[in-house]
Amino acid sequence: RRLHVTGVTSHPTREWTTQQAGNLATDLGTRTEPPRFLLRDRDGKYGEAFDTVFQADDLRIIKSAPQAPRMNAHCERVTGTIRREALDHILITGESHARHVLNTYEDHYNRHRPHQARDQLPPEAQ
């Protein structure tokens, strides 16, 4: 599992999330093994246009059950990891600062941070 940070905003909208979906779909196109599905919650920010971006790449869209955070455990876990390892130790001063912190953490997570499920290797290690 790799971490992808596509954007930062304090006021996400349907249009913004659709644009971020397009950015992510472009980035995922460079992977050797394409993803098979997208698990997302039922937030109103994710509309049909958001789903269409991924369905164009033959991804199956799976919506989590209402009010069921355990159904999306991988996302909840990585969100908690980001909070504990990065955001709890830094006072974020704005969107550009948040973008910088998250991009730095993304690099650390994918290239250097040990992952127990991978025998203490980062996701990008051979």
Coordinates of N, CA and C in Angstrom, one line a residue, residues 2 32 110-112 118-126:
R2 N 0.6 2.1 -0.9 CA 1.3 3.4 -1.0 C 0.4 4.5 -0.6
T32 N 3.0 -0.5 -11.9 CA 3.1 -1.7 -12.7 C 1.9 -2.6 -12.6
N110 N 6.4 6.3 2.0 CA 6.6 5.4 0.9 C 8.1 4.9 0.7
R111 N 9.1 5.7 1.1 CA 10.5 5.3 0.8 C 11.3 4.9 2.0
H112 N 10.9 5.3 3.2 CA 11.8 5.1 4.4 C 11.1 4.4 5.6
R118 N 5.4 -5.8 5.6 CA 6.4 -6.0 4.6 C 7.8 -6.3 5.2
D119 N 7.8 -7.0 6.3 CA 9.1 -7.4 6.9 C 10.0 -6.1 7.2
Q120 N 9.4 -5.1 7.7 CA 10.0 -3.8 8.0 C 10.6 -3.1 6.8
L121 N 10.1 -3.3 5.6 CA 10.5 -2.6 4.4 C 9.5 -1.6 4.0
P122 N 9.9 -0.5 3.5 CA 8.9 0.5 3.0 C 8.2 0.1 1.7
P123 N 7.1 0.7 1.3 CA 6.4 0.2 0.1 C 7.2 0.2 -1.2
E124 N 8.1 1.2 -1.3 CA 8.9 1.3 -2.5 C 10.2 0.4 -2.5
A125 N 10.4 -0.3 -1.5 CA 11.6 -1.2 -1.5 C 11.3 -2.4 -2.3
Q126 N 12.4 -2.9 -2.9 CA 12.3 -4.2 -3.7 C 12.3 -5.4 -2.8

